[in-house]
mmCIF file of C-alpha atoms and ligand atoms in Angstrom:
data_model
loop_
_atom_site.group_PDB
_atom_site.id
_atom_site.type_symbol
_atom_site.label_atom_id
_atom_site.label_comp_id
_atom_site.label_asym_id
_atom_site.label_seq_id
_atom_site.Cartn_x
_atom_site.Cartn_y
_atom_site.Cartn_z
ATOM 1 C CA MET A 1 19.709 3.908 16.603
ATOM 2 C CA GLU A 2 17.033 2.591 14.262
ATOM 3 C CA LEU A 3 13.776 1.047 15.397
ATOM 4 C CA ILE A 4 12.849 -2.241 13.722
ATOM 5 C CA ASP A 5 9.155 -1.860 12.976
ATOM 6 C CA GLY A 6 7.550 -5.262 13.520
ATOM 7 C CA ASN A 7 4.086 -3.897 12.834
ATOM 8 C CA LYS A 8 5.073 -2.692 9.370
ATOM 9 C CA ILE A 9 7.067 -5.803 8.443
ATOM 10 C CA SER A 10 4.392 -8.186 9.717
ATOM 11 C CA ARG A 11 1.770 -6.254 7.718
ATOM 12 C CA GLU A 12 3.820 -6.833 4.550
ATOM 13 C CA ILE A 13 3.918 -10.566 5.296
ATOM 14 C CA LEU A 14 0.202 -10.700 6.112
ATOM 15 C CA ASP A 15 -0.579 -8.973 2.800
ATOM 16 C CA GLU A 16 1.505 -11.607 0.992
ATOM 17 C CA VAL A 17 -0.278 -14.428 2.828
ATOM 18 C CA LYS A 18 -3.703 -12.907 2.150
ATOM 19 C CA THR A 19 -2.971 -12.824 -1.586
ATOM 20 C CA GLU A 20 -1.720 -16.409 -1.411
ATOM 21 C CA VAL A 21 -4.858 -17.591 0.433
ATOM 22 C CA ALA A 22 -7.126 -15.908 -2.115
ATOM 23 C CA GLY A 23 -5.407 -17.849 -4.908
ATOM 24 C CA LEU A 24 -5.532 -21.274 -3.250
ATOM 25 C CA ASP A 25 -7.394 -24.122 -4.899
ATOM 26 C CA GLY A 26 -9.181 -26.816 -2.945
ATOM 27 C CA GLY A 27 -10.798 -24.901 -0.112
ATOM 28 C CA ARG A 28 -9.659 -22.666 2.713
ATOM 29 C CA PRO A 29 -6.919 -23.231 5.279
ATOM 30 C CA CYS A 30 -8.221 -23.645 8.816
ATOM 31 C CA VAL A 31 -6.457 -23.214 12.137
ATOM 32 C CA ALA A 32 -7.856 -24.644 15.384
ATOM 33 C CA PHE A 33 -6.897 -22.871 18.599
ATOM 34 C CA ILE A 34 -6.991 -24.582 21.965
ATOM 35 C CA ARG A 35 -6.906 -22.368 25.020
ATOM 36 C CA VAL A 36 -7.189 -23.756 28.546
ATOM 37 C CA GLY A 37 -8.500 -21.434 31.250
ATOM 38 C CA GLU A 38 -8.657 -17.660 31.303
ATOM 39 C CA ASP A 39 -5.050 -16.470 31.673
ATOM 40 C CA PRO A 40 -5.419 -12.839 30.506
ATOM 41 C CA ALA A 41 -2.306 -12.833 28.299
ATOM 42 C CA SER A 42 -3.383 -16.091 26.620
ATOM 43 C CA VAL A 43 -6.919 -14.739 26.092
ATOM 44 C CA SER A 44 -5.478 -11.682 24.375
ATOM 45 C CA TYR A 45 -2.949 -13.589 22.198
ATOM 46 C CA VAL A 46 -5.480 -16.136 20.984
ATOM 47 C CA LYS A 47 -8.029 -13.406 20.249
ATOM 48 C CA LYS A 48 -5.451 -11.582 18.146
ATOM 49 C CA LYS A 49 -4.424 -14.727 16.226
ATOM 50 C CA ASP A 50 -8.090 -15.602 15.621
ATOM 51 C CA ARG A 51 -8.853 -12.099 14.300
ATOM 52 C CA VAL A 52 -5.841 -11.974 11.997
ATOM 53 C CA ALA A 53 -6.627 -15.445 10.589
ATOM 54 C CA ARG A 54 -10.144 -14.319 9.656
ATOM 55 C CA GLU A 55 -8.847 -11.106 8.067
ATOM 56 C CA LEU A 56 -6.672 -13.229 5.800
ATOM 57 C CA GLY A 57 -9.476 -15.573 4.738
ATOM 58 C CA ILE A 58 -8.189 -18.377 6.949
ATOM 59 C CA GLU A 59 -10.911 -20.221 8.850
ATOM 60 C CA SER A 60 -10.454 -20.145 12.604
ATOM 61 C CA ARG A 61 -11.900 -22.401 15.270
ATOM 62 C CA LEU A 62 -11.473 -21.199 18.802
ATOM 63 C CA ASN A 63 -11.858 -23.795 21.547
ATOM 64 C CA VAL A 64 -11.744 -22.891 25.211
ATOM 65 C CA LEU A 65 -11.421 -25.634 27.815
ATOM 66 C CA PRO A 66 -12.009 -25.087 31.531
ATOM 67 C CA GLU A 67 -8.997 -24.499 33.793
ATOM 68 C CA THR A 68 -9.632 -27.884 35.473
ATOM 69 C CA VAL A 69 -9.784 -29.937 32.270
ATOM 70 C CA SER A 70 -8.143 -33.368 32.385
ATOM 71 C CA GLN A 71 -5.212 -34.424 30.201
ATOM 72 C CA GLU A 72 -7.485 -37.063 28.626
ATOM 73 C CA ALA A 73 -10.133 -34.490 27.667
ATOM 74 C CA LEU A 74 -7.415 -32.261 26.178
ATOM 75 C CA PHE A 75 -6.048 -35.228 24.221
ATOM 76 C CA ASP A 76 -9.572 -36.035 22.971
ATOM 77 C CA LEU A 77 -9.940 -32.530 21.556
ATOM 78 C CA ILE A 78 -6.502 -32.696 19.894
ATOM 79 C CA ASP A 79 -7.281 -36.167 18.481
ATOM 80 C CA GLY A 80 -10.504 -34.825 16.973
ATOM 81 C CA PHE A 81 -8.633 -32.046 15.162
ATOM 82 C CA ASN A 82 -5.893 -34.451 14.099
ATOM 83 C CA ALA A 83 -8.542 -36.616 12.407
ATOM 84 C CA ASP A 84 -10.558 -33.760 10.873
ATOM 85 C CA PRO A 85 -9.519 -33.202 7.241
ATOM 86 C CA ALA A 86 -10.927 -29.658 7.355
ATOM 87 C CA VAL A 87 -8.384 -28.618 10.011
ATOM 88 C CA SER A 88 -5.001 -27.620 8.549
ATOM 89 C CA GLY A 89 -3.235 -26.574 11.737
ATOM 90 C CA ILE A 90 -3.592 -26.908 15.512
ATOM 91 C CA LEU A 91 -2.265 -24.467 18.116
ATOM 92 C CA ILE A 92 -2.315 -25.133 21.863
ATOM 93 C CA GLN A 93 -1.716 -21.825 23.591
ATOM 94 C CA SER A 94 1.077 -22.010 26.136
ATOM 95 C CA PRO A 95 1.348 -21.946 29.128
ATOM 96 C CA LEU A 96 -1.135 -24.620 30.173
ATOM 97 C CA PRO A 97 -2.251 -24.901 33.828
ATOM 98 C CA GLY A 98 0.304 -26.694 36.016
ATOM 99 C CA HIS A 99 -1.596 -29.991 36.341
ATOM 100 C CA LEU A 100 -1.388 -30.580 32.593
ATOM 101 C CA ASP A 101 1.597 -32.050 30.773
ATOM 102 C CA GLU A 102 2.270 -29.406 28.125
ATOM 103 C CA LEU A 103 4.977 -31.324 26.297
ATOM 104 C CA ALA A 104 2.709 -34.374 26.024
ATOM 105 C CA ALA A 105 0.018 -32.112 24.537
ATOM 106 C CA PHE A 106 2.456 -30.671 21.974
ATOM 107 C CA ARG A 107 3.513 -34.206 21.054
ATOM 108 C CA ARG A 108 -0.100 -35.307 20.614
ATOM 109 C CA VAL A 109 -0.570 -32.956 17.631
ATOM 110 C CA ARG A 110 0.029 -34.629 14.267
ATOM 111 C CA PRO A 111 3.411 -33.305 13.049
ATOM 112 C CA GLY A 112 1.835 -32.245 9.732
ATOM 113 C CA LYS A 113 -0.648 -30.035 11.619
ATOM 114 C CA ASP A 114 1.855 -28.732 14.173
ATOM 115 C CA VAL A 115 1.878 -25.105 13.012
ATOM 116 C CA ASP A 116 3.610 -24.158 16.304
ATOM 117 C CA GLY A 117 6.600 -26.366 15.496
ATOM 118 C CA PHE A 118 6.853 -27.776 19.028
ATOM 119 C CA HIS A 119 6.458 -31.466 18.142
ATOM 120 C CA THR A 120 9.541 -33.676 18.500
ATOM 121 C CA VAL A 121 9.499 -34.429 14.770
ATOM 122 C CA ASN A 122 9.477 -30.766 13.749
ATOM 123 C CA LEU A 123 12.226 -29.854 16.214
ATOM 124 C CA GLY A 124 14.236 -32.781 14.840
ATOM 125 C CA LEU A 125 13.711 -31.578 11.261
ATOM 126 C CA LEU A 126 14.843 -28.084 12.319
ATOM 127 C CA CYS A 127 17.966 -29.600 13.833
ATOM 128 C CA GLN A 128 18.589 -31.427 10.542
ATOM 129 C CA GLU A 129 18.005 -28.187 8.578
ATOM 130 C CA ASP A 130 15.170 -29.869 6.668
ATOM 131 C CA ASP A 131 12.670 -27.253 5.456
ATOM 132 C CA ALA A 132 9.897 -29.872 5.302
ATOM 133 C CA GLY A 133 9.122 -29.263 8.975
ATOM 134 C CA PHE A 134 7.362 -26.427 10.780
ATOM 135 C CA VAL A 135 9.504 -23.861 12.579
ATOM 136 C CA ALA A 136 8.169 -22.310 15.803
ATOM 137 C CA CYS A 137 6.512 -18.979 15.028
ATOM 138 C CA THR A 138 8.454 -16.593 17.285
ATOM 139 C CA PRO A 139 11.919 -17.865 16.251
ATOM 140 C CA ALA A 140 10.885 -17.880 12.576
ATOM 141 C CA GLY A 141 9.520 -14.348 13.039
ATOM 142 C CA ILE A 142 12.789 -13.128 14.571
ATOM 143 C CA LEU A 143 14.854 -14.438 11.661
ATOM 144 C CA GLU A 144 12.390 -12.962 9.159
ATOM 145 C CA LEU A 145 12.499 -9.608 10.971
ATOM 146 C CA LEU A 146 16.310 -9.590 10.750
ATOM 147 C CA ARG A 147 16.268 -10.615 7.079
ATOM 148 C CA ARG A 148 13.773 -7.929 6.134
ATOM 149 C CA SER A 149 15.735 -5.325 8.154
ATOM 150 C CA SER A 150 18.918 -6.194 6.214
ATOM 151 C CA VAL A 151 20.718 -7.523 9.287
ATOM 152 C CA SER A 152 23.105 -10.219 8.074
ATOM 153 C CA LEU A 153 23.984 -12.888 10.639
ATOM 154 C CA ALA A 154 26.833 -14.556 8.740
ATOM 155 C CA GLY A 155 29.922 -14.702 10.923
ATOM 156 C CA LYS A 156 28.246 -12.622 13.625
ATOM 157 C CA HIS A 157 28.072 -13.547 17.275
ATOM 158 C CA VAL A 158 24.428 -14.072 18.227
ATOM 159 C CA VAL A 159 23.791 -14.311 21.957
ATOM 160 C CA VAL A 160 20.440 -15.790 22.970
ATOM 161 C CA LEU A 161 19.227 -15.083 26.473
ATOM 162 C CA GLY A 162 16.890 -17.926 27.442
ATOM 163 C CA ARG A 163 16.738 -21.626 26.608
ATOM 164 C CA SER A 164 13.000 -22.251 26.259
ATOM 165 C CA LEU A 165 11.436 -24.685 23.821
ATOM 166 C CA ILE A 166 9.287 -21.889 22.409
ATOM 167 C CA VAL A 167 12.029 -19.342 21.661
ATOM 168 C CA GLY A 168 15.579 -19.821 23.000
ATOM 169 C CA LYS A 169 16.478 -23.255 21.674
ATOM 170 C CA PRO A 170 14.792 -23.036 18.255
ATOM 171 C CA VAL A 171 16.075 -19.507 17.524
ATOM 172 C CA ALA A 172 19.614 -20.709 18.312
ATOM 173 C CA LEU A 173 19.125 -23.668 15.937
ATOM 174 C CA LEU A 174 17.926 -21.310 13.192
ATOM 175 C CA ALA A 175 20.717 -18.760 13.576
ATOM 176 C CA VAL A 176 23.423 -21.427 13.422
ATOM 177 C CA GLN A 177 22.066 -23.066 10.235
ATOM 178 C CA LYS A 178 24.299 -23.402 7.203
ATOM 179 C CA LYS A 179 22.141 -21.025 5.168
ATOM 180 C CA ASP A 180 22.941 -17.662 3.552
ATOM 181 C CA TRP A 181 20.588 -15.860 5.959
ATOM 182 C CA ALA A 182 22.074 -17.556 9.050
ATOM 183 C CA ASN A 183 25.649 -18.857 9.522
ATOM 184 C CA ALA A 184 25.954 -17.148 12.908
ATOM 185 C CA THR A 185 28.132 -18.178 15.832
ATOM 186 C CA VAL A 186 25.648 -18.734 18.633
ATOM 187 C CA THR A 187 25.875 -18.623 22.410
ATOM 188 C CA VAL A 188 22.856 -19.604 24.504
ATOM 189 C CA CYS A 189 22.727 -18.112 28.028
ATOM 190 C CA HIS A 190 20.415 -18.930 30.905
ATOM 191 C CA SER A 191 19.908 -18.492 34.634
ATOM 192 C CA ARG A 192 23.020 -20.530 35.453
ATOM 193 C CA THR A 193 25.356 -18.760 33.039
ATOM 194 C CA ALA A 194 28.434 -17.356 34.809
ATOM 195 C CA ASN A 195 29.402 -13.699 34.222
ATOM 196 C CA LEU A 196 26.351 -13.073 32.077
ATOM 197 C CA PRO A 197 27.088 -9.388 31.276
ATOM 198 C CA ASP A 198 30.535 -10.403 29.960
ATOM 199 C CA VAL A 199 28.827 -12.767 27.536
ATOM 200 C CA THR A 200 26.045 -10.408 26.428
ATOM 201 C CA ARG A 201 28.597 -7.606 25.870
ATOM 202 C CA ARG A 202 30.222 -9.782 23.201
ATOM 203 C CA ALA A 203 26.981 -10.054 21.207
ATOM 204 C CA ASP A 204 26.706 -8.520 17.750
ATOM 205 C CA VAL A 205 23.056 -9.552 17.892
ATOM 206 C CA LEU A 206 21.416 -10.015 21.281
ATOM 207 C CA ILE A 207 18.100 -11.883 21.480
ATOM 208 C CA ALA A 208 16.435 -11.501 24.887
ATOM 209 C CA ALA A 209 13.795 -14.146 25.657
ATOM 210 C CA ILE A 210 13.689 -14.702 29.404
ATOM 211 C CA GLY A 211 10.417 -13.102 30.437
ATOM 212 C CA LYS A 212 11.864 -10.662 32.987
ATOM 213 C CA ALA A 213 10.891 -7.024 32.534
ATOM 214 C CA GLY A 214 13.845 -4.703 31.914
ATOM 215 C CA PHE A 215 16.441 -7.423 32.645
ATOM 216 C CA VAL A 216 18.908 -6.313 29.955
ATOM 217 C CA THR A 217 20.447 -2.957 30.852
ATOM 218 C CA GLY A 218 22.732 -0.623 28.913
ATOM 219 C CA ASP A 219 25.918 -1.892 30.565
ATOM 220 C CA MET A 220 25.189 -5.405 29.185
ATOM 221 C CA VAL A 221 25.207 -4.336 25.545
ATOM 222 C CA LYS A 222 28.046 -3.558 23.121
ATOM 223 C CA ASP A 223 28.019 -0.306 21.145
ATOM 224 C CA GLY A 224 26.478 -0.884 17.730
ATOM 225 C CA ALA A 225 24.746 -4.162 18.624
ATOM 226 C CA VAL A 226 21.390 -5.229 17.208
ATOM 227 C CA VAL A 227 18.944 -6.035 20.021
ATOM 228 C CA ILE A 228 15.843 -8.184 19.596
ATOM 229 C CA ASP A 229 13.481 -7.997 22.569
ATOM 230 C CA VAL A 230 11.167 -11.004 22.732
ATOM 231 C CA GLY A 231 9.728 -10.279 26.190
ATOM 232 C CA ILE A 232 6.104 -9.249 26.588
ATOM 233 C CA ASN A 233 5.794 -8.575 30.327
ATOM 234 C CA ARG A 234 2.772 -7.021 31.983
ATOM 235 C CA VAL A 235 3.829 -4.562 34.671
ATOM 236 C CA PRO A 236 1.283 -2.796 36.892
ATOM 237 C CA ASP A 237 0.588 0.795 35.789
ATOM 238 C CA ASP A 238 -2.217 2.730 37.472
ATOM 239 C CA SER A 239 -2.087 5.448 34.819
ATOM 240 C CA ARG A 240 -3.450 2.964 32.238
ATOM 241 C CA LYS A 241 -7.079 2.023 31.911
ATOM 242 C CA SER A 242 -6.096 -1.654 31.758
ATOM 243 C CA GLY A 243 -4.043 -1.265 34.965
ATOM 244 C CA TYR A 244 -0.858 -2.525 33.260
ATOM 245 C CA ARG A 245 1.581 -1.741 30.485
ATOM 246 C CA LEU A 246 3.639 -4.055 28.291
ATOM 247 C CA THR A 247 7.399 -4.009 28.762
ATOM 248 C CA GLY A 248 10.115 -6.060 27.127
ATOM 249 C CA ASP A 249 13.035 -7.958 28.650
ATOM 250 C CA VAL A 250 15.203 -5.002 27.638
ATOM 251 C CA GLU A 251 15.404 -1.715 29.536
ATOM 252 C CA PHE A 252 14.754 0.350 26.434
ATOM 253 C CA ASP A 253 15.925 3.747 27.721
ATOM 254 C CA SER A 254 19.413 2.618 28.736
ATOM 255 C CA VAL A 255 19.934 0.090 25.915
ATOM 256 C CA SER A 256 18.527 1.752 22.788
ATOM 257 C CA PRO A 257 21.092 4.634 22.545
ATOM 258 C CA LYS A 258 23.897 2.059 22.288
ATOM 259 C CA THR A 259 22.326 -0.037 19.548
ATOM 260 C CA ALA A 260 22.455 0.072 15.765
ATOM 261 C CA LYS A 261 18.931 -1.391 15.642
ATOM 262 C CA ILE A 262 16.428 -2.469 18.262
ATOM 263 C CA THR A 263 12.887 -3.848 18.351
ATOM 264 C CA PRO A 264 10.301 -2.025 20.478
ATOM 265 C CA VAL A 265 7.773 -3.700 22.793
ATOM 266 C CA PRO A 266 4.991 -3.698 21.772
ATOM 267 C CA GLY A 267 5.328 -3.554 17.990
ATOM 268 C CA GLY A 268 8.497 -5.619 17.497
ATOM 269 C CA VAL A 269 8.599 -9.411 17.627
ATOM 270 C CA GLY A 270 4.981 -9.887 18.819
ATOM 271 C CA PRO A 271 3.230 -9.192 15.511
ATOM 272 C CA MET A 272 5.813 -11.325 13.680
ATOM 273 C CA THR A 273 4.779 -14.390 15.711
ATOM 274 C CA VAL A 274 1.221 -13.980 14.455
ATOM 275 C CA ALA A 275 2.352 -13.494 10.851
ATOM 276 C CA MET A 276 4.499 -16.634 10.885
ATOM 277 C CA LEU A 277 1.597 -18.655 12.321
ATOM 278 C CA MET A 278 -0.460 -17.638 9.291
ATOM 279 C CA LYS A 279 2.368 -18.665 6.958
ATOM 280 C CA ASN A 280 2.671 -22.034 8.705
ATOM 281 C CA THR A 281 -1.086 -22.604 8.449
ATOM 282 C CA VAL A 282 -1.015 -22.038 4.690
ATOM 283 C CA LYS A 283 2.030 -24.309 4.418
ATOM 284 C CA ALA A 284 0.146 -27.042 6.307
ATOM 285 C CA PHE A 285 -2.892 -26.629 4.038
ATOM 286 C CA ARG A 286 -0.748 -26.837 0.897
ATOM 287 C CA ARG A 287 0.979 -29.944 2.190
ATOM 288 C CA GLN A 288 -2.312 -31.676 2.998
ATOM 289 C CA HIS A 289 -3.937 -30.729 -0.303
ATOM 290 C CA GLU A 290 -0.809 -30.937 -2.452
ATOM 291 C CA VAL A 291 -1.431 -27.480 -3.926
HETATM 292 N N1 GUN B 301 2.904 -18.795 24.214
HETATM 293 C C1 GUN B 301 3.820 -17.830 23.980
HETATM 294 N N2 GUN B 301 4.230 -17.891 22.691
HETATM 295 C C2 GUN B 301 3.558 -18.897 22.114
HETATM 296 C C3 GUN B 301 3.540 -19.454 20.797
HETATM 297 O O1 GUN B 301 4.249 -19.031 19.875
HETATM 298 N N3 GUN B 301 2.695 -20.504 20.611
HETATM 299 C C4 GUN B 301 1.935 -21.007 21.595
HETATM 300 N N4 GUN B 301 1.164 -22.038 21.310
HETATM 301 N N5 GUN B 301 1.932 -20.540 22.815
HETATM 302 C C5 GUN B 301 2.733 -19.481 23.072
#
């Protein structure tokens, strides 16, 4: 079993992006973050993205709206960033509070500033295998992690656990693309899939993105499989100062001995999401400034 080191690989990408940013003509890329409320996981993710952006020389604007904000006020903030030529990219941290229409918010972002890749236009471009669009950061990070770990997907059976807009669907669309680094046969599973362990046991590459701590156990995985754990679940742990620890969707102790390669949590997919956001922000800037 080999651990796929997402910290190391994301650092390589961030170094590349930092060099690219330093050489850009026409100003600095800028990413605007919108966070609604004080969900602790969202606070921590946005803080991390903001810090990494600054380290790379990317300008960051962090906007926090109250938990009770109206859809109209959220739209107003998005519209302001859409119209501001200094803003290259806009990210609305998910999940939003239940009274807000998250999909409508994602669709409000100008497609050319949609560095999260959740807008209808960008998902359509992904479906059409058109590289002009923005690909969602976690799926893009997973494919990049596999590429840089020399895991070829061509002809392999990739099983995706989870059908979310943020990970499951776009990662399936990426893996099935007619590209040298993809060409996989893809199965997407979800809560209504029959005989789930039978399906996951047929995976050469298993991507777990369901948000349930330790859901994937050793008996669900084929010997020699590659396992990508996208889950970042907070489970109570009194021995930690924070009162919790982070656990993936994969039960690491029973699964890892069976695998050829596996990503840890933390330190696997998580840092790749941040790195791909930085890449998308620079791509947006280049597009807007034609540099
Ligand atoms: N919540 C969990 N992952 C993501 C992500 O990649 N982007 C946004 N905006 N919210 C998220």
